[in-house]
Coordinates of C-alpha atoms in Angstrom, one line a residue:
Chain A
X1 CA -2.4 3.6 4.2
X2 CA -1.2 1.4 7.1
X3 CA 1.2 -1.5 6.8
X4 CA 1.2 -4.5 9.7
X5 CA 4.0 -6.3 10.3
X6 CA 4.5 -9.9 11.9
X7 CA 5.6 -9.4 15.3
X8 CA 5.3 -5.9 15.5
X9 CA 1.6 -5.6 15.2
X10 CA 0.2 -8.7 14.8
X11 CA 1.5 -11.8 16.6
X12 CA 2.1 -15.2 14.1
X13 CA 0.1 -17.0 16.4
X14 CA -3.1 -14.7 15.9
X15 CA -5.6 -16.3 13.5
X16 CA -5.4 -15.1 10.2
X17 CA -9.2 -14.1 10.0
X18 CA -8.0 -11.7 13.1
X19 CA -5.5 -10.7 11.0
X20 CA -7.3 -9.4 8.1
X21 CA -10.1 -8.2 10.2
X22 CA -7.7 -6.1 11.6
X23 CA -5.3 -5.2 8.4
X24 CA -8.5 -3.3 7.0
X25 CA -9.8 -2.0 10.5
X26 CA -7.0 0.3 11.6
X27 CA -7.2 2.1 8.0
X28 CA -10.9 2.6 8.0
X29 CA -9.8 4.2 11.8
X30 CA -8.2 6.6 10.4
X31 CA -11.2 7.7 7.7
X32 CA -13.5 7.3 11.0
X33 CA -10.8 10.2 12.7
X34 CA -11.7 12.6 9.7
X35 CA -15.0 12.8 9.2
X36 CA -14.6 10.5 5.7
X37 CA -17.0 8.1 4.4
X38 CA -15.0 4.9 3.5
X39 CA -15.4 3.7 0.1
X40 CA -12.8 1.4 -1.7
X41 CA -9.6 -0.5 -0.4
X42 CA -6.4 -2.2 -1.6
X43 CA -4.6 -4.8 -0.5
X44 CA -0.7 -5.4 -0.8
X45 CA -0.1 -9.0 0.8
X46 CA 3.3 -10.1 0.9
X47 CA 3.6 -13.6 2.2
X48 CA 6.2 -16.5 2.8
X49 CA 4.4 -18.7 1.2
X50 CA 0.8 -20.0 -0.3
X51 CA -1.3 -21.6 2.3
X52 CA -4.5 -21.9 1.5
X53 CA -6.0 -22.3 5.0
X54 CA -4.0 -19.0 6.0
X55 CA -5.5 -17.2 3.5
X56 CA -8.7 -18.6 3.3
X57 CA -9.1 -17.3 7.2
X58 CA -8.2 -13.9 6.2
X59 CA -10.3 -13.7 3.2
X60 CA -13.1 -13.9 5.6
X61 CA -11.7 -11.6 8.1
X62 CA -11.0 -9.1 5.7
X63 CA -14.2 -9.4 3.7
X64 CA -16.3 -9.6 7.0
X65 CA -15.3 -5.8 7.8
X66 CA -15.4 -4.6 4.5
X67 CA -18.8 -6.0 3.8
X68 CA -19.8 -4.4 7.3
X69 CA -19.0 -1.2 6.0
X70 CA -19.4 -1.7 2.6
X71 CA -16.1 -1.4 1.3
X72 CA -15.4 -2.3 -2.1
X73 CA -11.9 -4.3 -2.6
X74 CA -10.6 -2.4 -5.7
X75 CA -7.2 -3.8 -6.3
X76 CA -3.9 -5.4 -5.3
X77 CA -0.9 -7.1 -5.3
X78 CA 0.8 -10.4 -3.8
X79 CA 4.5 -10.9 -3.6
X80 CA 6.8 -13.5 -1.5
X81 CA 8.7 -12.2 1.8
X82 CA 8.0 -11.5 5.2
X83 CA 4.3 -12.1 5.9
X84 CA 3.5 -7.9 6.0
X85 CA -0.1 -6.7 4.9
X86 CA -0.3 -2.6 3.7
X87 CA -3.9 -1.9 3.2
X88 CA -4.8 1.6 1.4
X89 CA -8.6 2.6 2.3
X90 CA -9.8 5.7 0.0
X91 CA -12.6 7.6 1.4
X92 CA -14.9 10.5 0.5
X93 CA -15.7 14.0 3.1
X94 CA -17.9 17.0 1.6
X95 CA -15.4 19.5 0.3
X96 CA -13.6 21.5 3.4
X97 CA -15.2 19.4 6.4
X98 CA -12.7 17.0 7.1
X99 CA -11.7 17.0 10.7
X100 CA -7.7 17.3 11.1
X101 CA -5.6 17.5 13.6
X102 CA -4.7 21.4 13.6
X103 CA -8.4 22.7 14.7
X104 CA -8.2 22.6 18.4
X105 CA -8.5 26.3 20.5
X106 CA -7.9 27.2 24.0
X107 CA -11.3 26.3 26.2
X108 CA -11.8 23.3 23.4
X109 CA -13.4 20.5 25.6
X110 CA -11.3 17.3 25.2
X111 CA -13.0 13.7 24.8
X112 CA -12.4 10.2 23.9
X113 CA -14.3 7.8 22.6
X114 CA -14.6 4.2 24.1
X115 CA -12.3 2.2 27.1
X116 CA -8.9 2.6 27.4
X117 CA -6.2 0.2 27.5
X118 CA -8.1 -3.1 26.6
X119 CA -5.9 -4.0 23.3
X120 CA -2.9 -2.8 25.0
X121 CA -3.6 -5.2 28.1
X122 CA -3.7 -7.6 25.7
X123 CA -0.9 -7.0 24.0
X124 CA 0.8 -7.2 27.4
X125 CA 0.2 -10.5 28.5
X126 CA 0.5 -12.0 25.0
X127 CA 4.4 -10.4 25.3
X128 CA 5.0 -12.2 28.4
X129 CA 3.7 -15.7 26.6
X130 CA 0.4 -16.5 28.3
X131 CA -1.9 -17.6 26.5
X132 CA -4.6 -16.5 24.2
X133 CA -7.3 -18.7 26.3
X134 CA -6.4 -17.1 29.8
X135 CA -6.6 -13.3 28.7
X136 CA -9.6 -11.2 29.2
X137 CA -11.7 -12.4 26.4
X138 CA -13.1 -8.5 25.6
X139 CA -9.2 -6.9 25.9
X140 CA -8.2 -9.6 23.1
X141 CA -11.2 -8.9 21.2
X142 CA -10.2 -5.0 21.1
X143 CA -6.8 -5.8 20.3
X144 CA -7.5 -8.4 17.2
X145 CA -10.6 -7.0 16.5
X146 CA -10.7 -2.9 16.8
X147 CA -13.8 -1.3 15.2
X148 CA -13.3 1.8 13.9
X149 CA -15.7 4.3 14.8
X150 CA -16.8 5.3 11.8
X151 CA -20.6 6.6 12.9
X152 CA -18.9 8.8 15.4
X153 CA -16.7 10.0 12.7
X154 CA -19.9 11.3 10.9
X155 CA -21.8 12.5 13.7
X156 CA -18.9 14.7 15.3
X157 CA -17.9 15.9 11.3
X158 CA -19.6 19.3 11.6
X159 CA -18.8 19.8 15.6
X160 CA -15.4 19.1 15.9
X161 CA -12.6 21.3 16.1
X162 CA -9.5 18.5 15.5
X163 CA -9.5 14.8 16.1
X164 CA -7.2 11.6 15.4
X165 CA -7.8 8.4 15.7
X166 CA -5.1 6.6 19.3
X167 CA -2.6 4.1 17.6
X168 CA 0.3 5.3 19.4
X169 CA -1.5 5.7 23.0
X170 CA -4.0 8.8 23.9
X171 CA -0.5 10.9 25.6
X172 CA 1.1 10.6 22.0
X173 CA -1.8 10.9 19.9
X174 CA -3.6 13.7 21.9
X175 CA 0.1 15.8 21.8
X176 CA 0.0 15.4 17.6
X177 CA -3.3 17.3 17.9
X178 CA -1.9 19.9 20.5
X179 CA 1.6 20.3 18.7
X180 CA -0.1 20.5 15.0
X181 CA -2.4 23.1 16.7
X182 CA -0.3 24.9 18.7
X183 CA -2.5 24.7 22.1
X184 CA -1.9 22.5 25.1
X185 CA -3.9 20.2 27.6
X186 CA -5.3 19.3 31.1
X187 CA -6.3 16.3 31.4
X188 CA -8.2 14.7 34.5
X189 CA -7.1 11.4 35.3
X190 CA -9.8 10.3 37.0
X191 CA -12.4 10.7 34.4
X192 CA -10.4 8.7 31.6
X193 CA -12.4 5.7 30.5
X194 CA -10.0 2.9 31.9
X195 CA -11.0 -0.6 30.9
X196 CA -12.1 -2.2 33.6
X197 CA -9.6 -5.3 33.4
X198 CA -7.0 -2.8 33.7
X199 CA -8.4 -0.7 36.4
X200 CA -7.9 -3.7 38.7
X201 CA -4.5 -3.8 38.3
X202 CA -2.4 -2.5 41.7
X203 CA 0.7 -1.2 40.1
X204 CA -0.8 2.1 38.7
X205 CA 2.6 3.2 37.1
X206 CA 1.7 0.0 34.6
X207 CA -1.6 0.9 34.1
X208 CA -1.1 4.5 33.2
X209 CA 1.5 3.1 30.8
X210 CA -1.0 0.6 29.1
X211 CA -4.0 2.9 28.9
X212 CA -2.0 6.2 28.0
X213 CA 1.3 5.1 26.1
X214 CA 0.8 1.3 24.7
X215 CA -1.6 1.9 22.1
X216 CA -3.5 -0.1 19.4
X217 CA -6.8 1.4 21.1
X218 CA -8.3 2.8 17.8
X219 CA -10.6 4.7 19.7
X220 CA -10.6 8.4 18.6
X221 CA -10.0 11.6 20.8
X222 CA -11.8 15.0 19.7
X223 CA -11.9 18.7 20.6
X224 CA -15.3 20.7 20.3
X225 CA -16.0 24.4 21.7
X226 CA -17.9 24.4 25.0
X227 CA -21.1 25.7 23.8
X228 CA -20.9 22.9 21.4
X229 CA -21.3 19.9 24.3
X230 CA -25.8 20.2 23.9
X231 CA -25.3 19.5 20.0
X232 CA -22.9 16.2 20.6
X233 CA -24.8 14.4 23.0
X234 CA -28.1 15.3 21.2
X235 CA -26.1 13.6 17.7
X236 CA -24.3 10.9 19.5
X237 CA -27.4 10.1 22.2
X238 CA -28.8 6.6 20.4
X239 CA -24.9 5.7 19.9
X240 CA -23.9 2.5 21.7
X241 CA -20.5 3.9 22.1
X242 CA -19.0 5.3 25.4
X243 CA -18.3 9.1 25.1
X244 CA -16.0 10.4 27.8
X245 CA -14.8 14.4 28.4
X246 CA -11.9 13.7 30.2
X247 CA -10.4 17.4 30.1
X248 CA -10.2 20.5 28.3
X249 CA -7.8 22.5 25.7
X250 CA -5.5 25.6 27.0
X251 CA -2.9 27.8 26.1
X252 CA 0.6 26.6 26.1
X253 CA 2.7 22.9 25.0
X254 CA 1.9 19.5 26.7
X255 CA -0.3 17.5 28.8
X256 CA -0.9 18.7 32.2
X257 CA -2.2 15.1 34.1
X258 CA -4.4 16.4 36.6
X259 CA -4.9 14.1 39.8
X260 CA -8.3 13.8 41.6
X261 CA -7.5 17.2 43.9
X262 CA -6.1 18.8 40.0
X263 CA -2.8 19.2 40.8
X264 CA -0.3 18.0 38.3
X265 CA 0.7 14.5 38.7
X266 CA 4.1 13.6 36.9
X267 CA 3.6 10.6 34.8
X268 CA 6.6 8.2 33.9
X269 CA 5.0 6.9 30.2
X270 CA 7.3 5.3 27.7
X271 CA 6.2 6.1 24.5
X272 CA 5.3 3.6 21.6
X273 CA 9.1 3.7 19.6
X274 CA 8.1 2.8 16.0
X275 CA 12.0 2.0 16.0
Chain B
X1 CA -0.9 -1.2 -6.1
X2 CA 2.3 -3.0 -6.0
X3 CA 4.9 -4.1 -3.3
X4 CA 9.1 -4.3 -3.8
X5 CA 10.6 -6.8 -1.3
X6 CA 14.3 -6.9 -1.1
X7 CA 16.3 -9.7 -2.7
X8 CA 12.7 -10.4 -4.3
X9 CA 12.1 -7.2 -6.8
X10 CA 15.9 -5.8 -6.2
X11 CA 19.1 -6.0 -4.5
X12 CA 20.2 -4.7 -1.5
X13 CA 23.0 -3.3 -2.9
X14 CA 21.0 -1.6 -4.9
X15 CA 21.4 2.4 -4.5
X16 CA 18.9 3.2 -2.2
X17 CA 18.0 6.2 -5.5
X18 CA 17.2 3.6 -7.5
X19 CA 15.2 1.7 -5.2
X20 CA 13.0 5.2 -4.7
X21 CA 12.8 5.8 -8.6
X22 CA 12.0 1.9 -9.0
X23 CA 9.4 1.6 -6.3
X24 CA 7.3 4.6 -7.8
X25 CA 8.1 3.4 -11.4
X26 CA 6.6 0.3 -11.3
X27 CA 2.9 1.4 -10.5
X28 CA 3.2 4.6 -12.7
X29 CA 3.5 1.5 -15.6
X30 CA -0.2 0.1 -14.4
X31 CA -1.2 3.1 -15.1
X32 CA 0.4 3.7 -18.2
X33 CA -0.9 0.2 -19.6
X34 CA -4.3 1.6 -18.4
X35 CA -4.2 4.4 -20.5
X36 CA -4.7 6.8 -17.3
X37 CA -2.9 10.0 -16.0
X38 CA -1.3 9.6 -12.7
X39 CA -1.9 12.2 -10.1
X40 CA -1.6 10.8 -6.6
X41 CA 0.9 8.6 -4.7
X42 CA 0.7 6.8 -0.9
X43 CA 3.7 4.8 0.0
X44 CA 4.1 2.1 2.9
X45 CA 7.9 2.1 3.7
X46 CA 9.1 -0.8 5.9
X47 CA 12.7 -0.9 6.9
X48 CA 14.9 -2.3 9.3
X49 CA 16.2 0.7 11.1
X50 CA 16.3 4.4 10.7
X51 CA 19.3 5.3 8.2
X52 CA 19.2 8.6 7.4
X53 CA 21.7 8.1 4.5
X54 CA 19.5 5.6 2.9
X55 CA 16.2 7.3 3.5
X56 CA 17.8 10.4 1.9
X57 CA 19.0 8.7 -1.3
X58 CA 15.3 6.7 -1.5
X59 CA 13.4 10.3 -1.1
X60 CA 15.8 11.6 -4.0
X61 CA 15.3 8.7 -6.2
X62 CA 11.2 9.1 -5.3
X63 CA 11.2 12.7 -5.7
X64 CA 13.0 12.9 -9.1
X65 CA 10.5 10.3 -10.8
X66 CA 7.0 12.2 -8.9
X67 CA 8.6 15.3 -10.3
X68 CA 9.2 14.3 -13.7
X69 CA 5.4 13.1 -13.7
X70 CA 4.1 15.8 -11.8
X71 CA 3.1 13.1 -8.6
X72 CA 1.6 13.8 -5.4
X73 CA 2.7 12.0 -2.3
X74 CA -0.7 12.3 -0.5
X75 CA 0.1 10.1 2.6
X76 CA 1.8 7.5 3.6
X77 CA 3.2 4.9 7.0
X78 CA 6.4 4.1 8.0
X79 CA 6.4 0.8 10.3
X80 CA 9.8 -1.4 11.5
X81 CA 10.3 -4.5 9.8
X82 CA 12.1 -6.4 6.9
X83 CA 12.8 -3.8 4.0
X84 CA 9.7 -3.5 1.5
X85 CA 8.5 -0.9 -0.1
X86 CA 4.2 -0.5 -1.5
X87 CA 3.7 2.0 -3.9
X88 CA 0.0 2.9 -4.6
X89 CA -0.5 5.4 -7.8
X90 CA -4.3 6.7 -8.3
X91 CA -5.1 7.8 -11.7
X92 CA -7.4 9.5 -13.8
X93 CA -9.2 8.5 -17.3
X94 CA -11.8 9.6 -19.3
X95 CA -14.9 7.3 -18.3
X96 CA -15.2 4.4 -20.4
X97 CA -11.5 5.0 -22.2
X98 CA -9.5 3.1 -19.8
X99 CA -7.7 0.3 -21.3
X100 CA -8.3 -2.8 -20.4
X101 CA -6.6 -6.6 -21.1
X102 CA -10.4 -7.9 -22.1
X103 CA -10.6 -6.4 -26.0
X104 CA -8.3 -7.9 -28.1
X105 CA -9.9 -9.0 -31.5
X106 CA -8.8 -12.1 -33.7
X107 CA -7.3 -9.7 -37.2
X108 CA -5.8 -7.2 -34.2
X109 CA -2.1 -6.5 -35.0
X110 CA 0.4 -6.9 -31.6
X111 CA 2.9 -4.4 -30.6
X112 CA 5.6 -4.0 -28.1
X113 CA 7.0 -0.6 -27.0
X114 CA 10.9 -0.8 -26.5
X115 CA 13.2 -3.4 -26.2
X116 CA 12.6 -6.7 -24.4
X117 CA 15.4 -8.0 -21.8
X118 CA 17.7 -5.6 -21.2
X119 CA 16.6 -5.7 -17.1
X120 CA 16.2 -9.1 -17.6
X121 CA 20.1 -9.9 -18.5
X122 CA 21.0 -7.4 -15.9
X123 CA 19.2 -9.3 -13.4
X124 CA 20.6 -12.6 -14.3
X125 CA 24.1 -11.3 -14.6
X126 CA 23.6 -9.5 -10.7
X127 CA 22.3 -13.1 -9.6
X128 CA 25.4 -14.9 -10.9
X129 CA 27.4 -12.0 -8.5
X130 CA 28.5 -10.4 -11.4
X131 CA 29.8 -6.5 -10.2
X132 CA 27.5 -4.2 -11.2
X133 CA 30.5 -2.6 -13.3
X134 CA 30.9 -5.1 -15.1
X135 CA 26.9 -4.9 -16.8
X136 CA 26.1 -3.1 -19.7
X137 CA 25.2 0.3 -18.6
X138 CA 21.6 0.3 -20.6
X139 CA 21.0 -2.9 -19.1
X140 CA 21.7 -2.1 -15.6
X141 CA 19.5 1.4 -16.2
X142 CA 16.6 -0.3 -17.4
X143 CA 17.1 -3.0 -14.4
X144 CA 17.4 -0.2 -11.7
X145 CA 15.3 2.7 -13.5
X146 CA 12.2 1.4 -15.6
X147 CA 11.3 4.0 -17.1
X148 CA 7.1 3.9 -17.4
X149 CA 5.5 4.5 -20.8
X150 CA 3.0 7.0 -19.9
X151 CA 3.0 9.5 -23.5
X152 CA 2.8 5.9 -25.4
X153 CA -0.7 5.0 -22.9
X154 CA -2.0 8.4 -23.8
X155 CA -1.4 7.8 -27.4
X156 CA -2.9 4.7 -28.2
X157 CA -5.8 5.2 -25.3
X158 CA -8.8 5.6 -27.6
X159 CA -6.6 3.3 -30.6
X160 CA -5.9 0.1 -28.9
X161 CA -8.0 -3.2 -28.0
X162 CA -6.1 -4.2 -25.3
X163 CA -2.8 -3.5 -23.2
X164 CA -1.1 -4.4 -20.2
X165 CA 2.3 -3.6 -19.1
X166 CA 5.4 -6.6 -19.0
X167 CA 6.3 -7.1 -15.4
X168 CA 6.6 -10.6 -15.6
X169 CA 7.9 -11.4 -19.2
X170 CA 5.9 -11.2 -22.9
X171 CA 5.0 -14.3 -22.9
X172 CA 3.2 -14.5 -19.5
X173 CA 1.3 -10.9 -19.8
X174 CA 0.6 -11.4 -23.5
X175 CA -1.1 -14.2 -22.3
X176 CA -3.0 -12.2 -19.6
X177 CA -4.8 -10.8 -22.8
X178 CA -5.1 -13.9 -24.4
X179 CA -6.8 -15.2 -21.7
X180 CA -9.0 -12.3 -20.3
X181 CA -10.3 -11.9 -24.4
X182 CA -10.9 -15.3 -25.2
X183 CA -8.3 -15.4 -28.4
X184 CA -4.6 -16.7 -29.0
X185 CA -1.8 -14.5 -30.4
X186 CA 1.4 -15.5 -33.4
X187 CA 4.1 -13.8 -32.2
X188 CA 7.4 -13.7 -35.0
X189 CA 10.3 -14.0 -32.9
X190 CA 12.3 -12.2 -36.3
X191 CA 10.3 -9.3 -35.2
X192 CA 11.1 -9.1 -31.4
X193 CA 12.9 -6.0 -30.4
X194 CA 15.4 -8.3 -28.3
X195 CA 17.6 -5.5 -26.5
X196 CA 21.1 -6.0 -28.6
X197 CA 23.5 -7.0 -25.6
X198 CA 21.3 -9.9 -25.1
X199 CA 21.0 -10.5 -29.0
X200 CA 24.5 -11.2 -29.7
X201 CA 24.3 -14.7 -26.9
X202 CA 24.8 -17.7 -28.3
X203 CA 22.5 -19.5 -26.4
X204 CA 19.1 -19.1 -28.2
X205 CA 17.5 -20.4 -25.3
X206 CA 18.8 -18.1 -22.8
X207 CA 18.2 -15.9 -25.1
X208 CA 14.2 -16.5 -25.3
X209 CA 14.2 -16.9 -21.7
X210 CA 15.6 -13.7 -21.0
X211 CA 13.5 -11.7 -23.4
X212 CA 10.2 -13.4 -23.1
X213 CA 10.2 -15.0 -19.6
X214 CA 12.2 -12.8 -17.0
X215 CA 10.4 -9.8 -16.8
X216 CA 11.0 -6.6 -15.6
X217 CA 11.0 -5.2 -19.0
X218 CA 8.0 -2.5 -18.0
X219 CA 7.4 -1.7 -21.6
X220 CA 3.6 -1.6 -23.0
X221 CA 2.2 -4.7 -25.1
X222 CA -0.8 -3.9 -27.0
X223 CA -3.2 -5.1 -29.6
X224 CA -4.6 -3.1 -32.5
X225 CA -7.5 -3.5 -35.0
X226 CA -5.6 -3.6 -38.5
X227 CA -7.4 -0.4 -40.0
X228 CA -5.9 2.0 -36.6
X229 CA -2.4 1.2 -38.0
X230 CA -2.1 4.5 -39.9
X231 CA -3.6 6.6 -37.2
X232 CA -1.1 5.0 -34.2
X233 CA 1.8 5.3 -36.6
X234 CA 0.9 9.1 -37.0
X235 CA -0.3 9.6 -33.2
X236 CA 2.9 8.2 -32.4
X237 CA 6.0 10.1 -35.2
X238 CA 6.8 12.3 -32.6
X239 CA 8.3 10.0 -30.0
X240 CA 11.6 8.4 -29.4
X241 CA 10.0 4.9 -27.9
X242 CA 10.3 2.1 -30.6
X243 CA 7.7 0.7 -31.5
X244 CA 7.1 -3.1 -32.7
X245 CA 4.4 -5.2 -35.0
X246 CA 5.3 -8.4 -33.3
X247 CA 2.2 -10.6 -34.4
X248 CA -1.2 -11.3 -34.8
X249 CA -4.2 -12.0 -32.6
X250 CA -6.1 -15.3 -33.8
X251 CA -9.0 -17.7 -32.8
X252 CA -8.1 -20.1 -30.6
X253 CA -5.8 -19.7 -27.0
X254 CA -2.2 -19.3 -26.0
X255 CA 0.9 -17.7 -28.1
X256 CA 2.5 -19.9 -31.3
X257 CA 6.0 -18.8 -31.3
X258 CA 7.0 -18.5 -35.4
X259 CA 10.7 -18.7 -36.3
X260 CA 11.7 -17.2 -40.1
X261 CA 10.1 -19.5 -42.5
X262 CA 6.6 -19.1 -40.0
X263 CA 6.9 -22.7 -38.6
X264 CA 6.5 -22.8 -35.1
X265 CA 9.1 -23.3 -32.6
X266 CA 8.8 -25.3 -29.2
X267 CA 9.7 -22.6 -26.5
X268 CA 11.2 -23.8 -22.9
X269 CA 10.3 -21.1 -20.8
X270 CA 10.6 -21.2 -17.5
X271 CA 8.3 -18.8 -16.0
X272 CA 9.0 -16.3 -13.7
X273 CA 7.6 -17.9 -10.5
X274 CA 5.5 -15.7 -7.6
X275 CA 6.2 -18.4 -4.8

């Protein structure tokens, strides 16, 4: 269950089909980070006020991602307030093969799925006012449109050792999978997927911040054993989707960024403060 | 599914307790008017800031109705943002016995669990600032602490034709299974249960309002085929709740409200209004 609030995770200027695209999106994410098959949602929509343009637009956002994945709309509730959507997506796994967070082991290679960084750009430059029009059309697609990756989910199911899905930023989201399993993490920074869009950018301080601590990337980050890596790319080889191993699981607490030569590099990240 | 947005569906000087106990309430009552056995809660908690005092009272208040109905909180999101509160309660029921607002049967005999308006009057009385002292004490308990009639769901589950629960006042949810079966209801207003504080009012037509038009009352209204009347009144000996015979199901659509000599009576109700 995931709740989105105006101005915290959606801007009131976004279109409302974005808006419910996205309301039902980052739930199925976090079915795609266990291994579940999505099956039925509900929608709690609490609004200002009826417009019927408003929520014409997100009927057809929220439908268009639930017809993609063939979720079934199986109940909810409308109430007057402060525009907020909570969306509840239920979701089936065979008995004992859901992938959670507490799996990963020492020599565990680490890997991401997808670019990094591209919502959070986005998110960026819409918090310092420019406009929709004149920010890289792909980085606002990723932030108002994530897709959850839902086949990878499947495909990794039986080969994973732990996996979440990165709301929070990969530094946050890959600790909750080394703190809940007790291990800890080198991870090279030159093979991270950085969006290209970001790359560019000079001030690499900023861009380690918006690929690794500003979130919204819905991509999902995964530990499998070593003698594991044959049986993912021979399941995930006619997938579409980027697959990057951008490090590897060892004994201790943390994330050990490793620059180009592997030496630790100490990164300044501000986390993602929920309050 | 449903949502509780302050000032909306309580006060903010509520007791954050009662707030927890109210939140969960409310959707157990779906469930109840469903004939179903809860088993599973999510809840989507919104707030303003982090008060540990307040979070503390709300888990009590939570916990203390989930443990009286043996309730799983099975996940759950926590996001910054105007207070509101989503509650989503999954269920179980025999396939096929759920019931439903679709089967009531001209000949059916309408009852009502409880007593009608007792939230209501505390709710008008905390609107006109009233201290919440200064209410009467059942009032202001079924106000902040519905309590939801899940043993009376499981009782009439295989008995009744139709039930729903009365968020929004008797006269608009009976007509939710009015209009969902096709039929109209006559409803005796000698034979309400009107709670007895608001009884002794003088003015009749705050009195109607109150009881049949302001809601909150979470008790059960149901319809029963004539010949089940025996077999409820034994199903149901053993249990405290009142139950009431407050009409008839007929031909036709909408409810005829019948004073003592079974003329009927011109109603101004003023609905409870979403938006």
């Amino acid at each position: 269950v995931d709740t989105l609030v105006n101005d915290v995770h959606f801007y009131s200027t976004s279109s409302s089909f974005d808006i419910g695209y996205k309301s039902l999106a980052v739930s199925l994410s976090d079915i795609a980070s266990m291994g579940g098959l999505p099956r039925w949602a509900t929608l709690a929509l609490t609004l200002p006020a009826i417009e019927h343009d408003w929520l014409d637009g997100f009927a057809k956002g929220f439908g268009e991602i639930a017809n993609k994945y063939g979720i079934s709309l199986v109940g909810g509730d409308t109430t007057q307030g402060p525009l907020s959507i909570t969306v509840q997506v239920m979701g089936t796994v065979n008995r004992g093969q859901s992938l959670l967070r507490n799996g990963a082991l020492p020599g565990d290679l680490v890997y991401v799925s997808g670019y990094l960084g591209a919502a959070g750009l986005a998110q960026k430059l819409l918090a310092k006012n420019r406009e929709e029009q004149s920010i890289p059309p792909l980085c606002l697609e990723r932030l108002n449109r994530p897709e959850p990756r839902l086949e990878l989910g499947q495909q990794i199911r039986t080969l994973a050792n732990a996996c979440i899905d990165i709301s929070d930023g990969l530094a946050a989201d890959l600790n909750h999978i080394l703190q809940s399993s007790d291990v800890a993490a080198q991870v090279h920074l030159s093979m991270l997927p950085i969006c290209r869009e970001l790359a560019e950018i000079e001030d690499k301080d900023e861009v380690w911040q918006i690929a690794l601590a500003t979130g919204d990337d819905y991509e999902l980050c995964f530990t499998i054993a070593k003698d594991k890596k044959d049986e993912l790319e021979s399941n995930t080889k006619n997938s579409s989707d980027l697959l990057s191993c951008i490090g590897e699981i060892t004994k201790g607490e943390g994330i050990s960024w490793l620059d180009e030569k592997s030496d630790v590099l100490k990164l300044k990240l501000d986390p993602y403060q929920h309050f």
